[in-house]
Amino acid sequence: KLNLKWAFGFAFATQAYAQPAVIGGRIFVGSAGPRVYSLDARSGCTYWASETDGPVRTAISVGANGNGWSAYFGDQHGNVYAVDADTGKRLWKVRVDEHPSAQITGAPTLVGDRLYVTVSSLEEVAGADAKDECCKFRGSVSALDAATGKVIWKSYTIAEEPKPVRKNSQGVQLWGPSGAGIWSSPAVDLKNR
């Protein structure tokens, strides 16, 4: 016996595939717009909309900072953001992977003053083109300072850096090892660190 209370239309987006996060009577959700929204959970009215450099498909992680609350998320261009959860004002933006196909699909995990971010890619799509010099992307997990966005450490799923392995039938250089993107949010075992 559920009844519709309200609906929200995503401006400038042909699709919205980010999972909403609900905290403090607000809904935080990203879109392909590319924008992230803070909505009133009871009415659907918009508190703010914050523009991003790329579509956002991660859930939004919200946590306390020294002066209030921050919302953390990633986009499909490998950028991680922190915005003021109350106003939507950008606090910082950091690109955690320079590969042109890098993207962030898993919600960042906030633990204390650290933000853990995983990186995946769509290199396999570009690699389907025989003229593409594939494949150099390696999945990774990065730990960022939640206050500044500074990368504290980065660990790759494949330790070895890609190197030339052979040329394809078009004479294009191919690279390896590569791959092993991480598409989901990291879990943190606090007891065992």
PDB file of N, CA and C in Angstrom, residues 63-116:
ATOM      1  N   GLY A  63      30.359  12.511   6.307  1.00  0.00           N
ATOM      2  CA  GLY A  63      30.995  12.380   7.608  1.00  0.00           C
ATOM      3  C   GLY A  63      31.360  13.727   8.189  1.00  0.00           C
ATOM      4  N   ALA A  64      31.590  13.729   9.484  1.00  0.00           N
ATOM      5  CA  ALA A  64      31.949  14.957  10.186  1.00  0.00           C
ATOM      6  C   ALA A  64      33.354  15.394   9.813  1.00  0.00           C
ATOM      7  N   ASN A  65      33.525  16.711   9.659  1.00  0.00           N
ATOM      8  CA  ASN A  65      34.856  17.298   9.536  1.00  0.00           C
ATOM      9  C   ASN A  65      35.011  18.236  10.730  1.00  0.00           C
ATOM     10  N   GLY A  66      36.075  18.955  10.825  1.00  0.00           N
ATOM     11  CA  GLY A  66      36.301  19.815  11.975  1.00  0.00           C
ATOM     12  C   GLY A  66      35.279  20.922  12.153  1.00  0.00           C
ATOM     13  N   ASN A  67      34.616  21.313  11.051  1.00  0.00           N
ATOM     14  CA  ASN A  67      33.703  22.459  11.100  1.00  0.00           C
ATOM     15  C   ASN A  67      32.261  22.123  10.766  1.00  0.00           C
ATOM     16  N   GLY A  68      31.932  20.876  10.570  1.00  0.00           N
ATOM     17  CA  GLY A  68      30.575  20.495  10.176  1.00  0.00           C
ATOM     18  C   GLY A  68      30.581  19.127   9.539  1.00  0.00           C
ATOM     19  N   TRP A  69      29.924  19.028   8.380  1.00  0.00           N
ATOM     20  CA  TRP A  69      29.809  17.747   7.672  1.00  0.00           C
ATOM     21  C   TRP A  69      30.268  17.910   6.233  1.00  0.00           C
ATOM     22  N   SER A  70      30.943  16.877   5.727  1.00  0.00           N
ATOM     23  CA  SER A  70      31.378  16.856   4.331  1.00  0.00           C
ATOM     24  C   SER A  70      30.746  15.679   3.623  1.00  0.00           C
ATOM     25  N   ALA A  71      30.503  15.863   2.321  1.00  0.00           N
ATOM     26  CA  ALA A  71      30.020  14.786   1.460  1.00  0.00           C
ATOM     27  C   ALA A  71      31.151  14.442   0.494  1.00  0.00           C
ATOM     28  N   TYR A  72      31.446  13.140   0.353  1.00  0.00           N
ATOM     29  CA  TYR A  72      32.561  12.668  -0.467  1.00  0.00           C
ATOM     30  C   TYR A  72      32.023  11.759  -1.570  1.00  0.00           C
ATOM     31  N   PHE A  73      32.581  11.886  -2.774  1.00  0.00           N
ATOM     32  CA  PHE A  73      32.146  11.057  -3.899  1.00  0.00           C
ATOM     33  C   PHE A  73      33.194  11.112  -4.996  1.00  0.00           C
ATOM     34  N   GLY A  74      33.050  10.254  -5.984  1.00  0.00           N
ATOM     35  CA  GLY A  74      33.959  10.233  -7.125  1.00  0.00           C
ATOM     36  C   GLY A  74      33.189  10.361  -8.419  1.00  0.00           C
ATOM     37  N   ASP A  75      33.891  10.737  -9.501  1.00  0.00           N
ATOM     38  CA  ASP A  75      33.227  10.836 -10.800  1.00  0.00           C
ATOM     39  C   ASP A  75      33.838   9.848 -11.798  1.00  0.00           C
ATOM     40  N   GLN A  76      33.298   9.850 -12.991  1.00  0.00           N
ATOM     41  CA  GLN A  76      33.746   8.909 -14.008  1.00  0.00           C
ATOM     42  C   GLN A  76      34.942   9.424 -14.815  1.00  0.00           C
ATOM     43  N   HIS A  77      35.668  10.381 -14.232  1.00  0.00           N
ATOM     44  CA  HIS A  77      36.932  10.846 -14.816  1.00  0.00           C
ATOM     45  C   HIS A  77      38.080  10.658 -13.836  1.00  0.00           C
ATOM     46  N   GLY A  78      37.863   9.870 -12.779  1.00  0.00           N
ATOM     47  CA  GLY A  78      38.920   9.580 -11.821  1.00  0.00           C
ATOM     48  C   GLY A  78      39.120  10.651 -10.768  1.00  0.00           C
ATOM     49  N   ASN A  79      38.157  11.560 -10.616  1.00  0.00           N
ATOM     50  CA  ASN A  79      38.250  12.614  -9.606  1.00  0.00           C
ATOM     51  C   ASN A  79      37.491  12.235  -8.342  1.00  0.00           C
ATOM     52  N   VAL A  80      38.025  12.656  -7.192  1.00  0.00           N
ATOM     53  CA  VAL A  80      37.354  12.513  -5.905  1.00  0.00           C
ATOM     54  C   VAL A  80      37.076  13.917  -5.396  1.00  0.00           C
ATOM     55  N   TYR A  81      35.903  14.107  -4.789  1.00  0.00           N
ATOM     56  CA  TYR A  81      35.479  15.417  -4.317  1.00  0.00           C
ATOM     57  C   TYR A  81      35.109  15.366  -2.845  1.00  0.00           C
ATOM     58  N   ALA A  82      35.272  16.515  -2.196  1.00  0.00           N
ATOM     59  CA  ALA A  82      34.680  16.773  -0.888  1.00  0.00           C
ATOM     60  C   ALA A  82      33.914  18.085  -1.030  1.00  0.00           C
ATOM     61  N   VAL A  83      32.645  18.065  -0.629  1.00  0.00           N
ATOM     62  CA  VAL A  83      31.846  19.286  -0.628  1.00  0.00           C
ATOM     63  C   VAL A  83      31.242  19.466   0.757  1.00  0.00           C
ATOM     64  N   ASP A  84      30.945  20.703   1.098  1.00  0.00           N
ATOM     65  CA  ASP A  84      30.265  20.991   2.357  1.00  0.00           C
ATOM     66  C   ASP A  84      28.862  20.394   2.256  1.00  0.00           C
ATOM     67  N   ALA A  85      28.515  19.481   3.156  1.00  0.00           N
ATOM     68  CA  ALA A  85      27.224  18.790   3.076  1.00  0.00           C
ATOM     69  C   ALA A  85      26.051  19.732   3.275  1.00  0.00           C
ATOM     70  N   ASP A  86      26.256  20.852   3.941  1.00  0.00           N
ATOM     71  CA  ASP A  86      25.176  21.805   4.192  1.00  0.00           C
ATOM     72  C   ASP A  86      24.922  22.722   3.007  1.00  0.00           C
ATOM     73  N   THR A  87      26.014  23.143   2.315  1.00  0.00           N
ATOM     74  CA  THR A  87      25.874  24.143   1.254  1.00  0.00           C
ATOM     75  C   THR A  87      26.196  23.641  -0.148  1.00  0.00           C
ATOM     76  N   GLY A  88      26.923  22.531  -0.261  1.00  0.00           N
ATOM     77  CA  GLY A  88      27.355  22.028  -1.566  1.00  0.00           C
ATOM     78  C   GLY A  88      28.620  22.682  -2.077  1.00  0.00           C
ATOM     79  N   LYS A  89      29.196  23.612  -1.319  1.00  0.00           N
ATOM     80  CA  LYS A  89      30.433  24.283  -1.737  1.00  0.00           C
ATOM     81  C   LYS A  89      31.576  23.277  -1.806  1.00  0.00           C
ATOM     82  N   ARG A  90      32.304  23.306  -2.920  1.00  0.00           N
ATOM     83  CA  ARG A  90      33.436  22.396  -3.095  1.00  0.00           C
ATOM     84  C   ARG A  90      34.547  22.752  -2.121  1.00  0.00           C
ATOM     85  N   LEU A  91      35.011  21.745  -1.380  1.00  0.00           N
ATOM     86  CA  LEU A  91      36.126  21.915  -0.450  1.00  0.00           C
ATOM     87  C   LEU A  91      37.439  21.536  -1.110  1.00  0.00           C
ATOM     88  N   TRP A  92      37.416  20.445  -1.896  1.00  0.00           N
ATOM     89  CA  TRP A  92      38.578  20.039  -2.668  1.00  0.00           C
ATOM     90  C   TRP A  92      38.169  19.031  -3.736  1.00  0.00           C
ATOM     91  N   LYS A  93      39.050  18.901  -4.731  1.00  0.00           N
ATOM     92  CA  LYS A  93      38.894  17.899  -5.793  1.00  0.00           C
ATOM     93  C   LYS A  93      40.283  17.376  -6.110  1.00  0.00           C
ATOM     94  N   VAL A  94      40.433  16.051  -6.206  1.00  0.00           N
ATOM     95  CA  VAL A  94      41.722  15.427  -6.486  1.00  0.00           C
ATOM     96  C   VAL A  94      41.525  14.339  -7.540  1.00  0.00           C
ATOM     97  N   ARG A  95      42.396  14.323  -8.525  1.00  0.00           N
ATOM     98  CA  ARG A  95      42.386  13.229  -9.507  1.00  0.00           C
ATOM     99  C   ARG A  95      43.299  12.139  -8.962  1.00  0.00           C
ATOM    100  N   VAL A  96      42.756  10.955  -8.684  1.00  0.00           N
ATOM    101  CA  VAL A  96      43.547   9.895  -8.063  1.00  0.00           C
ATOM    102  C   VAL A  96      44.183   8.946  -9.072  1.00  0.00           C
ATOM    103  N   ASP A  97      43.819   9.053 -10.342  1.00  0.00           N
ATOM    104  CA  ASP A  97      44.456   8.231 -11.371  1.00  0.00           C
ATOM    105  C   ASP A  97      44.445   9.003 -12.673  1.00  0.00           C
ATOM    106  N   GLU A  98      45.605   9.086 -13.320  1.00  0.00           N
ATOM    107  CA  GLU A  98      45.756   9.883 -14.539  1.00  0.00           C
ATOM    108  C   GLU A  98      45.378   9.135 -15.812  1.00  0.00           C
ATOM    109  N   HIS A  99      45.105   7.839 -15.724  1.00  0.00           N
ATOM    110  CA  HIS A  99      44.738   7.100 -16.934  1.00  0.00           C
ATOM    111  C   HIS A  99      43.473   7.705 -17.527  1.00  0.00           C
ATOM    112  N   PRO A 100      43.422   7.911 -18.857  1.00  0.00           N
ATOM    113  CA  PRO A 100      42.254   8.567 -19.457  1.00  0.00           C
ATOM    114  C   PRO A 100      40.937   7.798 -19.299  1.00  0.00           C
ATOM    115  N   SER A 101      41.001   6.500 -19.036  1.00  0.00           N
ATOM    116  CA  SER A 101      39.781   5.717 -18.855  1.00  0.00           C
ATOM    117  C   SER A 101      39.449   5.454 -17.396  1.00  0.00           C
ATOM    118  N   ALA A 102      40.224   6.021 -16.466  1.00  0.00           N
ATOM    119  CA  ALA A 102      39.984   5.789 -15.041  1.00  0.00           C
ATOM    120  C   ALA A 102      38.651   6.378 -14.612  1.00  0.00           C
ATOM    121  N   GLN A 103      37.980   5.669 -13.714  1.00  0.00           N
ATOM    122  CA  GLN A 103      36.728   6.163 -13.162  1.00  0.00           C
ATOM    123  C   GLN A 103      36.542   5.624 -11.753  1.00  0.00           C
ATOM    124  N   ILE A 104      35.698   6.301 -11.008  1.00  0.00           N
ATOM    125  CA  ILE A 104      35.398   5.873  -9.651  1.00  0.00           C
ATOM    126  C   ILE A 104      33.927   5.488  -9.611  1.00  0.00           C
ATOM    127  N   THR A 105      33.685   4.223  -9.272  1.00  0.00           N
ATOM    128  CA  THR A 105      32.310   3.709  -9.238  1.00  0.00           C
ATOM    129  C   THR A 105      31.878   3.288  -7.840  1.00  0.00           C
ATOM    130  N   GLY A 106      32.822   2.969  -6.964  1.00  0.00           N
ATOM    131  CA  GLY A 106      32.499   2.588  -5.589  1.00  0.00           C
ATOM    132  C   GLY A 106      32.501   3.805  -4.688  1.00  0.00           C
ATOM    133  N   ALA A 107      31.559   3.873  -3.772  1.00  0.00           N
ATOM    134  CA  ALA A 107      31.515   4.998  -2.839  1.00  0.00           C
ATOM    135  C   ALA A 107      32.802   5.041  -2.019  1.00  0.00           C
ATOM    136  N   PRO A 108      33.380   6.217  -1.826  1.00  0.00           N
ATOM    137  CA  PRO A 108      34.547   6.325  -0.943  1.00  0.00           C
ATOM    138  C   PRO A 108      34.164   5.897   0.477  1.00  0.00           C
ATOM    139  N   THR A 109      35.097   5.260   1.166  1.00  0.00           N
ATOM    140  CA  THR A 109      34.861   4.827   2.546  1.00  0.00           C
ATOM    141  C   THR A 109      35.610   5.757   3.484  1.00  0.00           C
ATOM    142  N   LEU A 110      34.871   6.399   4.381  1.00  0.00           N
ATOM    143  CA  LEU A 110      35.450   7.328   5.334  1.00  0.00           C
ATOM    144  C   LEU A 110      35.650   6.631   6.668  1.00  0.00           C
ATOM    145  N   VAL A 111      36.904   6.646   7.155  1.00  0.00           N
ATOM    146  CA  VAL A 111      37.238   6.068   8.457  1.00  0.00           C
ATOM    147  C   VAL A 111      38.111   7.091   9.176  1.00  0.00           C
ATOM    148  N   GLY A 112      37.547   7.734  10.197  1.00  0.00           N
ATOM    149  CA  GLY A 112      38.293   8.770  10.907  1.00  0.00           C
ATOM    150  C   GLY A 112      38.641   9.903   9.976  1.00  0.00           C
ATOM    151  N   ASP A 113      39.939  10.207   9.873  1.00  0.00           N
ATOM    152  CA  ASP A 113      40.382  11.300   9.007  1.00  0.00           C
ATOM    153  C   ASP A 113      40.897  10.808   7.658  1.00  0.00           C
ATOM    154  N   ARG A 114      40.617   9.538   7.333  1.00  0.00           N
ATOM    155  CA  ARG A 114      41.059   8.964   6.061  1.00  0.00           C
ATOM    156  C   ARG A 114      39.869   8.607   5.177  1.00  0.00           C
ATOM    157  N   LEU A 115      40.060   8.832   3.892  1.00  0.00           N
ATOM    158  CA  LEU A 115      39.060   8.485   2.889  1.00  0.00           C
ATOM    159  C   LEU A 115      39.701   7.467   1.955  1.00  0.00           C
ATOM    160  N   TYR A 116      39.103   6.287   1.856  1.00  0.00           N
ATOM    161  CA  TYR A 116      39.645   5.225   1.009  1.00  0.00           C
ATOM    162  C   TYR A 116      38.846   5.162  -0.287  1.00  0.00           C
TER     163      TYR A 116
END
